[in-house]
Coordinates of N, CA, C and O in Angstrom, one line a residue:
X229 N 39.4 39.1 -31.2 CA 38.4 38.0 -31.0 C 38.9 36.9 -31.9 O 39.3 37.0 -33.1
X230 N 38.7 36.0 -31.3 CA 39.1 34.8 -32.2 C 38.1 34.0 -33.2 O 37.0 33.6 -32.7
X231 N 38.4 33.6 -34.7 CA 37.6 33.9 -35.5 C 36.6 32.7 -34.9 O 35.4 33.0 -34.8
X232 N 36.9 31.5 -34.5 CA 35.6 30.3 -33.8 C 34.3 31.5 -33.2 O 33.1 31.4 -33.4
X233 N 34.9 32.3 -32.5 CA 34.1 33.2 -31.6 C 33.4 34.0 -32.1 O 32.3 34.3 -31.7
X234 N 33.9 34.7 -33.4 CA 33.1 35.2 -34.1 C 32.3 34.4 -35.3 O 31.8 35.1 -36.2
X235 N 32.2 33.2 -35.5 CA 31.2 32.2 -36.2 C 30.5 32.1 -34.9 O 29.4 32.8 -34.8
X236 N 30.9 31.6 -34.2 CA 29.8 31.2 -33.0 C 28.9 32.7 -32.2 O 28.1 32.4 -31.3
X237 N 29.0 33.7 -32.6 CA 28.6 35.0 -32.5 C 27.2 34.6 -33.2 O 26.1 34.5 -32.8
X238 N 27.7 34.5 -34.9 CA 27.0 34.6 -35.4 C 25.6 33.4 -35.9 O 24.6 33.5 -36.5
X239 N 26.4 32.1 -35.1 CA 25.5 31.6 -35.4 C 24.5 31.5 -33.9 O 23.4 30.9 -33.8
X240 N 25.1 32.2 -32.9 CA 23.8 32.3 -31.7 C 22.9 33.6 -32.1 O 21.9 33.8 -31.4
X241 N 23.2 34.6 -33.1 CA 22.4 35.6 -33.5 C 21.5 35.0 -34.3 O 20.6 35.8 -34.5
X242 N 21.6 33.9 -35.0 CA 20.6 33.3 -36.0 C 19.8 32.3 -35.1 O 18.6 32.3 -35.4
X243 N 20.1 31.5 -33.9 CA 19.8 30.7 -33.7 C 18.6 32.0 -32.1 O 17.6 32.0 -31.4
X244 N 19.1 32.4 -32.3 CA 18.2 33.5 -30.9 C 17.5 34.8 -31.5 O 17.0 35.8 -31.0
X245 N 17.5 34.5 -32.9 CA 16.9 35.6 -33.8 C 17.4 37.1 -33.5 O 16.8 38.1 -33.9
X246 N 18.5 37.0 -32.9 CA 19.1 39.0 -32.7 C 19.5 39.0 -34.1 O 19.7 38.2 -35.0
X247 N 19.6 40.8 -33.7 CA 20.4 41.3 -34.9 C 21.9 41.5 -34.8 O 22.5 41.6 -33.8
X248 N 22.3 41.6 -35.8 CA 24.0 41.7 -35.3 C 24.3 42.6 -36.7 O 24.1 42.3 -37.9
X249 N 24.9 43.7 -36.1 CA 26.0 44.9 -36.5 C 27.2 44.9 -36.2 O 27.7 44.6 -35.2
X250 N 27.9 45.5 -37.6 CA 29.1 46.1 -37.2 C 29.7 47.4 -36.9 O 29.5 48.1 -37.8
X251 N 30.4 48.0 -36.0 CA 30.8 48.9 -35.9 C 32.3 49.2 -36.3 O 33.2 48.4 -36.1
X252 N 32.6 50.6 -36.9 CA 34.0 50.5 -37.2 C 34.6 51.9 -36.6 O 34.3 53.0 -36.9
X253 N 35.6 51.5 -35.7 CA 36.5 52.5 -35.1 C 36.9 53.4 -35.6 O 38.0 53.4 -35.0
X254 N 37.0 54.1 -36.2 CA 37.8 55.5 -37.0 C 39.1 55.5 -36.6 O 39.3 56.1 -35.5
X255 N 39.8 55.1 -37.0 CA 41.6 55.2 -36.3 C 41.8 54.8 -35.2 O 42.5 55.3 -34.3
X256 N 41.1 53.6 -35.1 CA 41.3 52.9 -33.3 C 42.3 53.0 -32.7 O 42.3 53.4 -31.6
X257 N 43.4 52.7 -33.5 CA 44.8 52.9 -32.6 C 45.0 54.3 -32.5 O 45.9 54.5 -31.6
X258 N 44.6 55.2 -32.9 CA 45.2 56.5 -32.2 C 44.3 56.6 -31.2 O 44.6 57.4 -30.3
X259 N 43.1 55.8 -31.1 CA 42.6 56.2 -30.4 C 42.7 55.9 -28.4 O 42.2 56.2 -27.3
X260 N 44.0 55.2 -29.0 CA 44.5 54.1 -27.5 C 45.8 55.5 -26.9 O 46.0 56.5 -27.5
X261 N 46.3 55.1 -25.9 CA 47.6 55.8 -25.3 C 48.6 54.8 -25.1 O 48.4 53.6 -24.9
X262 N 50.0 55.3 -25.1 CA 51.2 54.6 -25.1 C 51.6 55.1 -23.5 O 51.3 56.1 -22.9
X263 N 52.5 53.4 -23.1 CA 52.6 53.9 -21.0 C 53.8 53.9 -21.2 O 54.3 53.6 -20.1
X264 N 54.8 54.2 -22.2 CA 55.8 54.8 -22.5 C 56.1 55.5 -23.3 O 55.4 56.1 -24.0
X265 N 57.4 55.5 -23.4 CA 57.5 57.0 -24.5 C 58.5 56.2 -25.4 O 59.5 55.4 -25.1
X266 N 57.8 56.7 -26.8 CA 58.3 55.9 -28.2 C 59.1 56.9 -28.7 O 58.9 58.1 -28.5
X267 N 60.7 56.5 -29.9 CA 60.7 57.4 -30.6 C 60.9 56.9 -31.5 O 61.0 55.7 -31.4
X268 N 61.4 57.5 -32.9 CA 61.5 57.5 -34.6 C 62.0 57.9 -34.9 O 62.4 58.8 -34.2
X269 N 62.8 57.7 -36.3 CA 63.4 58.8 -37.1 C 62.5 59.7 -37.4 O 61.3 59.6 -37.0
X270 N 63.0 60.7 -37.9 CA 62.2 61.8 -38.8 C 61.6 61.2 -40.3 O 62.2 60.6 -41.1
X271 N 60.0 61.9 -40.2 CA 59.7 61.4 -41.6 C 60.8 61.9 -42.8 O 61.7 62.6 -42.5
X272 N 60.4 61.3 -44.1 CA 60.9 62.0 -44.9 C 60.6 63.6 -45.3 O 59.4 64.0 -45.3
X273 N 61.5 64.3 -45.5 CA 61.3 65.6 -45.5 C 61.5 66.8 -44.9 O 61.3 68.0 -45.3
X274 N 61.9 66.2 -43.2 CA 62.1 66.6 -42.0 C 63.5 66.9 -41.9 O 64.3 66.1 -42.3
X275 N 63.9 68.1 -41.3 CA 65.5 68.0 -40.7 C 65.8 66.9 -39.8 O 65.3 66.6 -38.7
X276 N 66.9 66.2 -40.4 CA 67.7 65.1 -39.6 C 68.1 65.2 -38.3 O 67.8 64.7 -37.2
X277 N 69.1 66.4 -38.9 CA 70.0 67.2 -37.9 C 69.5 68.7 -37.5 O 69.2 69.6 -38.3
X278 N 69.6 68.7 -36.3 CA 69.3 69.9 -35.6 C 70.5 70.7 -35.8 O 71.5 70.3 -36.3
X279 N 69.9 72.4 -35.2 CA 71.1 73.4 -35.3 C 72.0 72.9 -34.5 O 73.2 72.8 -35.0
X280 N 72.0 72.6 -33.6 CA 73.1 72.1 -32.6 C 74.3 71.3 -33.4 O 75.5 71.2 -33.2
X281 N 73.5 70.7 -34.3 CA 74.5 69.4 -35.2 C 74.2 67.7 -34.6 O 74.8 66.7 -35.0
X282 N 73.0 67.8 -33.4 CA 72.8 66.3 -33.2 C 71.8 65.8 -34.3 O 71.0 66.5 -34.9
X283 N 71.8 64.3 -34.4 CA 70.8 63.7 -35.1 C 69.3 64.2 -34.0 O 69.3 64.4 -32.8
X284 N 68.3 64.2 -34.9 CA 66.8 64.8 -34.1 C 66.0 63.1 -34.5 O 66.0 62.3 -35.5
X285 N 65.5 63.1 -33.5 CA 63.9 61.8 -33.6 C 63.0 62.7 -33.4 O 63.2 63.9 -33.2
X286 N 61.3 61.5 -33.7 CA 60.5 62.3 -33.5 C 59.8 61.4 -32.0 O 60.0 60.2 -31.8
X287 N 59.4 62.0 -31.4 CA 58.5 61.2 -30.3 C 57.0 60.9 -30.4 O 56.2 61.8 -30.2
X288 N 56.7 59.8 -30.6 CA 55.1 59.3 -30.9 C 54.6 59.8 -29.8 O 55.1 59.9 -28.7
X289 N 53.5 60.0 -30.4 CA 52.4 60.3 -28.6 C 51.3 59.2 -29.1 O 50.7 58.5 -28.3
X290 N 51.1 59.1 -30.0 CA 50.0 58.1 -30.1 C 50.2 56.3 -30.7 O 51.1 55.9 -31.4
X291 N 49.4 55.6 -30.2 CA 50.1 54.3 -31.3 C 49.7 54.1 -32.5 O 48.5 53.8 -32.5
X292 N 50.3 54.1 -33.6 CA 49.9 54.1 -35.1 C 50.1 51.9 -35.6 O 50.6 51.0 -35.0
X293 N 49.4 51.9 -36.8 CA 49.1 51.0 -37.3 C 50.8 50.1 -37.2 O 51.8 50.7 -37.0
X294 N 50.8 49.0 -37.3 CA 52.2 48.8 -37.2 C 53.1 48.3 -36.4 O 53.9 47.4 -36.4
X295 N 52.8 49.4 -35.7 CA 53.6 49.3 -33.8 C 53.4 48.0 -33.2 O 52.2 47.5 -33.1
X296 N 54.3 47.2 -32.6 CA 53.9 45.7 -31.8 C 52.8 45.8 -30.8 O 52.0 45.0 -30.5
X297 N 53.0 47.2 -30.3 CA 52.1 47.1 -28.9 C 51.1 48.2 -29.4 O 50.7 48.8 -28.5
X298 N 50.6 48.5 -30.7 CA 49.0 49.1 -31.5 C 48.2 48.7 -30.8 O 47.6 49.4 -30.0
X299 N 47.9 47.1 -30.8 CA 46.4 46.4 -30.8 C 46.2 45.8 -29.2 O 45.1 45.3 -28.9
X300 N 47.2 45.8 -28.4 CA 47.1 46.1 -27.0 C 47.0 47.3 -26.6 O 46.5 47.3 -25.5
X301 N 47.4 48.4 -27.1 CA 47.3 50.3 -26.2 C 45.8 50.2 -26.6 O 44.9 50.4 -25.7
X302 N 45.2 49.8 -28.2 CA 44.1 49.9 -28.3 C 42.9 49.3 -27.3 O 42.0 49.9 -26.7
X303 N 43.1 47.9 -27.5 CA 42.2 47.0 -26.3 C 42.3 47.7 -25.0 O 41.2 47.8 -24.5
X304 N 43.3 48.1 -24.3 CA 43.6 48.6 -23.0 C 42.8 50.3 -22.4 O 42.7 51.0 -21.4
X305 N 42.4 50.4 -24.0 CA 41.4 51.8 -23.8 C 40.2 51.3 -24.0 O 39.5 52.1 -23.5
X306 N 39.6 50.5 -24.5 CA 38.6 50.4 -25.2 C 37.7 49.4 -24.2 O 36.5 49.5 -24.0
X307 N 38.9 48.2 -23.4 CA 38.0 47.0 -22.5 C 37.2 47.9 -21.4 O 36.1 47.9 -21.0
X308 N 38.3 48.6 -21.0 CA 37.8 49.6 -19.2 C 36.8 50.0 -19.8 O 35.7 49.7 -19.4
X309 N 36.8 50.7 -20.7 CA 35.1 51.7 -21.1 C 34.1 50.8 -21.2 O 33.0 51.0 -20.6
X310 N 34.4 49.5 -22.1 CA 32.7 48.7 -21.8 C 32.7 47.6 -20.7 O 31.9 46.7 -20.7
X311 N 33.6 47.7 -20.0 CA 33.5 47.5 -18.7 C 32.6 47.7 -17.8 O 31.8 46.9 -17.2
X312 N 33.1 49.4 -17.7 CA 32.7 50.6 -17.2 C 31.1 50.3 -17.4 O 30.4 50.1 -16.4
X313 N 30.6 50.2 -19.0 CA 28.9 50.3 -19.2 C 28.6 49.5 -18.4 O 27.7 49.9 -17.7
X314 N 29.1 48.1 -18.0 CA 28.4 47.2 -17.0 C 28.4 45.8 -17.8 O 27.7 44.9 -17.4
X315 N 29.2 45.6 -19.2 CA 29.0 44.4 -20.1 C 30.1 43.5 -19.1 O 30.9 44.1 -18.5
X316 N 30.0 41.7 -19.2 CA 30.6 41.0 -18.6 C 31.3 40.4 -19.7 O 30.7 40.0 -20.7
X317 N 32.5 40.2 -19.6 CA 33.9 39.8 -20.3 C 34.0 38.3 -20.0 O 34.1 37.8 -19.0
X318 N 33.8 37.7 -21.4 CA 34.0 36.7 -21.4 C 35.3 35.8 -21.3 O 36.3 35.8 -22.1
X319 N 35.0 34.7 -20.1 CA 36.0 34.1 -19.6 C 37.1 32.9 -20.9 O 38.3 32.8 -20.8
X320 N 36.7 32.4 -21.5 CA 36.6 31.8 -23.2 C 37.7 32.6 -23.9 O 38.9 32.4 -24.1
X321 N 36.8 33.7 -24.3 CA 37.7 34.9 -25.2 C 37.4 36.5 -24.6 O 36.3 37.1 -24.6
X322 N 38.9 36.9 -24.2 CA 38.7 38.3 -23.9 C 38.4 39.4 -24.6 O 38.7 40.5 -24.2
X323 N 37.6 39.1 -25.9 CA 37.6 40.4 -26.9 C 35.8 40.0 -27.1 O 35.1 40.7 -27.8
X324 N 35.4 38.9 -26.3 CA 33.4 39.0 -26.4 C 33.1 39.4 -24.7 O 33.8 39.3 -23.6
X325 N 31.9 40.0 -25.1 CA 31.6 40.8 -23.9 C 29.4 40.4 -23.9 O 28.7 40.2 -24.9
X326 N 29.0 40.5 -22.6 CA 28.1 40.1 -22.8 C 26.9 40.8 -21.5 O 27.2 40.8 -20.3
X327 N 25.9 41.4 -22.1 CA 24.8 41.9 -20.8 C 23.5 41.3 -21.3 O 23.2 41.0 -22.5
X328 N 22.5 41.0 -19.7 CA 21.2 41.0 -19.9 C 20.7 41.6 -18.8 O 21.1 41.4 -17.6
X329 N 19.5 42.4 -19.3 CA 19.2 43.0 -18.5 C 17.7 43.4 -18.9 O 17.5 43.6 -20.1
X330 N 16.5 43.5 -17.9 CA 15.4 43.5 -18.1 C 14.8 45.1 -18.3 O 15.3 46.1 -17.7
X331 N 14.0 44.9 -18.9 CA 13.7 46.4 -19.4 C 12.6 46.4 -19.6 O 12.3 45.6 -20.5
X332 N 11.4 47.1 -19.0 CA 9.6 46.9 -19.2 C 9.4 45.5 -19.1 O 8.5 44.9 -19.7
X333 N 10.1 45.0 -18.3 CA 9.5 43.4 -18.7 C 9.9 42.4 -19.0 O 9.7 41.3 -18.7
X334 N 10.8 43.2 -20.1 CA 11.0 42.0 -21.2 C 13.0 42.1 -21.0 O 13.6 43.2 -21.0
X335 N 13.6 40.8 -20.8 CA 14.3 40.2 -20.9 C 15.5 40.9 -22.1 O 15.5 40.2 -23.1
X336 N 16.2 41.8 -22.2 CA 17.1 42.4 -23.4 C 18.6 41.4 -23.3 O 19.0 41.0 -22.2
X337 N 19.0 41.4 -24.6 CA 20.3 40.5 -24.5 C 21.0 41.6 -25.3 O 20.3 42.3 -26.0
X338 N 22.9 41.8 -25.2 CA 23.3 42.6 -25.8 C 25.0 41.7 -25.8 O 25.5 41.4 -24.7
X339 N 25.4 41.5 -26.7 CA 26.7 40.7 -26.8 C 27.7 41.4 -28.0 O 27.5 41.9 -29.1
X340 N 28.6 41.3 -27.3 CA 29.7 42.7 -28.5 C 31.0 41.7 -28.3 O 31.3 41.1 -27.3
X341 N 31.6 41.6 -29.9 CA 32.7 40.9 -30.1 C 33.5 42.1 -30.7 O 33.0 42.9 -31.5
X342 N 35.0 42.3 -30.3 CA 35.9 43.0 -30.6 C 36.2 42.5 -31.5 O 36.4 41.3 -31.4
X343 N 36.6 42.9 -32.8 CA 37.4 41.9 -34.0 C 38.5 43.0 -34.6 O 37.9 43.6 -35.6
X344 N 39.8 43.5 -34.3 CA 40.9 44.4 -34.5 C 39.9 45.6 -34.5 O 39.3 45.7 -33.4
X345 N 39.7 46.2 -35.2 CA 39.2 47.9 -35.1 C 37.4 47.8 -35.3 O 36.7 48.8 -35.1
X346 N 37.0 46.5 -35.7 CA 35.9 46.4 -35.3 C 35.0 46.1 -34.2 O 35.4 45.1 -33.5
X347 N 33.8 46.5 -33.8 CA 32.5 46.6 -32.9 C 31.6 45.7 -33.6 O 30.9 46.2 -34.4
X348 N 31.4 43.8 -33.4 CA 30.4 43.3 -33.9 C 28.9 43.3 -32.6 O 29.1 42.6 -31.5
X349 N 28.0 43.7 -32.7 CA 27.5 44.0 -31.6 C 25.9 42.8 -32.2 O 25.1 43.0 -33.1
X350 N 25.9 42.1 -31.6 CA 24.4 40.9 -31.7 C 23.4 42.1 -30.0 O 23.8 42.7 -29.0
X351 N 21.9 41.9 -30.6 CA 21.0 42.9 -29.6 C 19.6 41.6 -30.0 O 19.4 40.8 -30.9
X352 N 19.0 41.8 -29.0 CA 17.9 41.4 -29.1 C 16.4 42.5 -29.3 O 15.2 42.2 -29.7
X353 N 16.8 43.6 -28.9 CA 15.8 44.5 -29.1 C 16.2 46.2 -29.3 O 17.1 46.8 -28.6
X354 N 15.5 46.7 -30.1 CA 16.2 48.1 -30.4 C 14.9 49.0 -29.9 O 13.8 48.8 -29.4
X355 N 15.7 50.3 -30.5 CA 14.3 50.9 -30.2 C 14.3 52.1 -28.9 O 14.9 51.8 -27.9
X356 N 13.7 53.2 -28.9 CA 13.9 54.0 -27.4 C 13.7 53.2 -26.3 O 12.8 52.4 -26.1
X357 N 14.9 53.5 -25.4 CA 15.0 53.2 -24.1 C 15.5 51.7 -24.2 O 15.3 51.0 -23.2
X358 N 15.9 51.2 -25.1 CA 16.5 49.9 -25.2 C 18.0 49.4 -24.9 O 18.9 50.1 -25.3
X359 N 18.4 48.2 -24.3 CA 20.1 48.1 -24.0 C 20.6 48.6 -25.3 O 21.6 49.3 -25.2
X360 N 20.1 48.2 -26.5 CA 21.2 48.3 -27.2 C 21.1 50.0 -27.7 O 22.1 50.6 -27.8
X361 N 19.9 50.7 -28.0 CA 20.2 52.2 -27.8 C 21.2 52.6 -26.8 O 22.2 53.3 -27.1
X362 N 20.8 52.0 -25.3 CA 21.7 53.2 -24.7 C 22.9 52.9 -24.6 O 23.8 53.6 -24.2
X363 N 23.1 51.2 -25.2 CA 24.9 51.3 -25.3 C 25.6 52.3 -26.6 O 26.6 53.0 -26.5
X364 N 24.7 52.1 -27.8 CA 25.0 52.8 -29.1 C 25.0 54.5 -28.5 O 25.9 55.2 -28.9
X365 N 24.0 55.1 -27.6 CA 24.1 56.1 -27.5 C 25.6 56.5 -26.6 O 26.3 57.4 -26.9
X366 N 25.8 55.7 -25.5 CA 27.2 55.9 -25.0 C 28.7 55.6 -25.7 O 29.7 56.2 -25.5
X367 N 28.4 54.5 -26.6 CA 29.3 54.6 -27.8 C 29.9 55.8 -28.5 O 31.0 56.4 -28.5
X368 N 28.5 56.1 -29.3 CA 29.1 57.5 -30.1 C 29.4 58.8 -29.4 O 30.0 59.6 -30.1
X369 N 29.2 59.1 -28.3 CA 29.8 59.5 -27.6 C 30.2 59.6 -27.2 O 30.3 60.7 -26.6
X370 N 31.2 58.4 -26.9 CA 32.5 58.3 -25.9 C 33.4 58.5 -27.0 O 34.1 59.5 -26.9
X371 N 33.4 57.6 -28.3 CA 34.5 57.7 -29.5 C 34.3 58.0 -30.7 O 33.3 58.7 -30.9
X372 N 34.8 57.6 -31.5 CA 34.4 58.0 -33.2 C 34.2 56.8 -33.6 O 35.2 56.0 -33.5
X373 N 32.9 56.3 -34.4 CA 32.5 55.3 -34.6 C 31.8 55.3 -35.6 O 31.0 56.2 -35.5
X374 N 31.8 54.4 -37.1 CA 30.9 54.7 -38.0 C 29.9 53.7 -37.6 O 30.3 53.1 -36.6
X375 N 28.5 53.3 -38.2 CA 28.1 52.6 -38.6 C 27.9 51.4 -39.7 O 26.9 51.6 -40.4
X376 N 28.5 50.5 -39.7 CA 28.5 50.1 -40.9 C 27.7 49.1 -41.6 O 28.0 48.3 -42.6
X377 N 26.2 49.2 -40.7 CA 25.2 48.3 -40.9 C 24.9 47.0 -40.5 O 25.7 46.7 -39.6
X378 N 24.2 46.2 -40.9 CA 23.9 45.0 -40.6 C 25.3 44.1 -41.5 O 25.8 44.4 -42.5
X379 N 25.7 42.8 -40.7 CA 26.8 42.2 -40.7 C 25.9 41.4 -42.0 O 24.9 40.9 -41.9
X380 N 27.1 41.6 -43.4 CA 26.8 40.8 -44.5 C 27.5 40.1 -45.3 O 27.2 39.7 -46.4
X381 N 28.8 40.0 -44.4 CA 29.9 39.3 -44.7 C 30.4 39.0 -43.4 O 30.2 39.8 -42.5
X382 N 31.3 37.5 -43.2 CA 32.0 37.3 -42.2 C 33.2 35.9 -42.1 O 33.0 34.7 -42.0
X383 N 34.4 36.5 -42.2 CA 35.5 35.9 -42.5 C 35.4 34.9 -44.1 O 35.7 33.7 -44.4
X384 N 34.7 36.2 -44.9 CA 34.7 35.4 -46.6 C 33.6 34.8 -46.1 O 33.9 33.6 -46.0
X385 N 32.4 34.8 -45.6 CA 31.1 34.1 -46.1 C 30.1 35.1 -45.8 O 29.9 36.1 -45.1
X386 N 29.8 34.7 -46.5 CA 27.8 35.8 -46.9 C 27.1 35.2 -46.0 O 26.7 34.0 -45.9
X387 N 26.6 36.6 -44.6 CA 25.1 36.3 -44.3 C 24.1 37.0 -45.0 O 24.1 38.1 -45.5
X388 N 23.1 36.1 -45.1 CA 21.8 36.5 -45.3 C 20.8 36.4 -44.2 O 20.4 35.3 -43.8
X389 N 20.2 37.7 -43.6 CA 18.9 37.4 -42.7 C 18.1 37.4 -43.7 O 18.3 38.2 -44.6
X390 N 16.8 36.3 -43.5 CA 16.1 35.5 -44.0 C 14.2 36.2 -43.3 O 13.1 36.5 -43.7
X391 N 15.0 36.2 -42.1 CA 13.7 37.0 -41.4 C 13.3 35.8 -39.8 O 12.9 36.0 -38.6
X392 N 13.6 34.5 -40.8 CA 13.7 33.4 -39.6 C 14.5 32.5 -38.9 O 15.3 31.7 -39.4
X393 N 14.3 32.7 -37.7 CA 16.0 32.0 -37.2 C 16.2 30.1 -37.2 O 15.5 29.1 -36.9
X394 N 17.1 30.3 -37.5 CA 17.7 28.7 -37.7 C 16.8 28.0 -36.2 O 16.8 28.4 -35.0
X395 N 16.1 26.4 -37.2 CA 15.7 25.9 -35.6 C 16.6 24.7 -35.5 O 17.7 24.6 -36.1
X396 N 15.9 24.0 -34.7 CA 16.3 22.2 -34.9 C 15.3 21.3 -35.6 O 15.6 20.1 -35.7

């Protein structure tokens, strides 16, 4: 996500009174697949040379931190699944994503910005039976995800919710 996109996140969460969370991926990139086959030296510590007498590599199966193509194998697992939930991909920036959808009545908004291994997720209502419950409930159980609370830092600036959203 591109950082304008994530100010502008945050200031439609102040200005629409949602809340906005972060989520953090647990090893995002292993969590992606490689559409080819990688290989390596051997770590340190590892036989070089095989009995045969050829030099030995190792073959990655997963993509680690590093790699040129990490933070695309990662995106490429990650977009299809909230896809999949029914969130719409914004045309602007491919890493914000955006649903509304009515629930008892009332109008729910739910907007998720990708930022490298982070889930910034802005909601308008929580709570049983809510969009943003049942995305959170399909989340942690599709991947490994911590919580890492209400967003109180963002690219070196301090939010503070106040309780009241920014008017004109």
């Amino acid at each position: 996500m591109r950082p304008t996109s994530l100010r502008a996140l945050a200031a439609i969460a102040s200005a629409a009174d949602m809340r906005m969370r972060r989520w953090d991926f647990v090893a995002a990139y292993l969590q992606g697949d490689l559409e080819q086959n990688v290989y390596c030296h051997a770590p340190p510590g590892y036989a070089t040379i095989g009995a045969d007498g050829r030099s030995r590599v190792c073959r990655v199966e997963k993509p680690v931190y590093g790699m040129a193509q990490a933070g695309r194998r990662w995106q490429r697992s990650l977009f299809p699944w909230l896809l999949d939930f029914g969130v719409t991909q914004c045309g602007s920036d491919p890493c914000v994503f955006t649903m509304t959808k009515t629930v008892d009545g009332t109008q729910q908004r739910l907007t998720l910005g990708c930022y490298v291994d982070d889930l910034f997720t802005l909601y308008s209502h929580d709570g049983k039976g809510s969009l943003y419950n049942d995305f959170v409930d399909a989340l942690t159980h599709h991947w490994n995800v911590e919580d890492e609370g209400p967003v109180s830092d963002l690219l070196n600036v301090d939010i503070v919710k106040t309780g009241a959203p920014v008017r004109r």
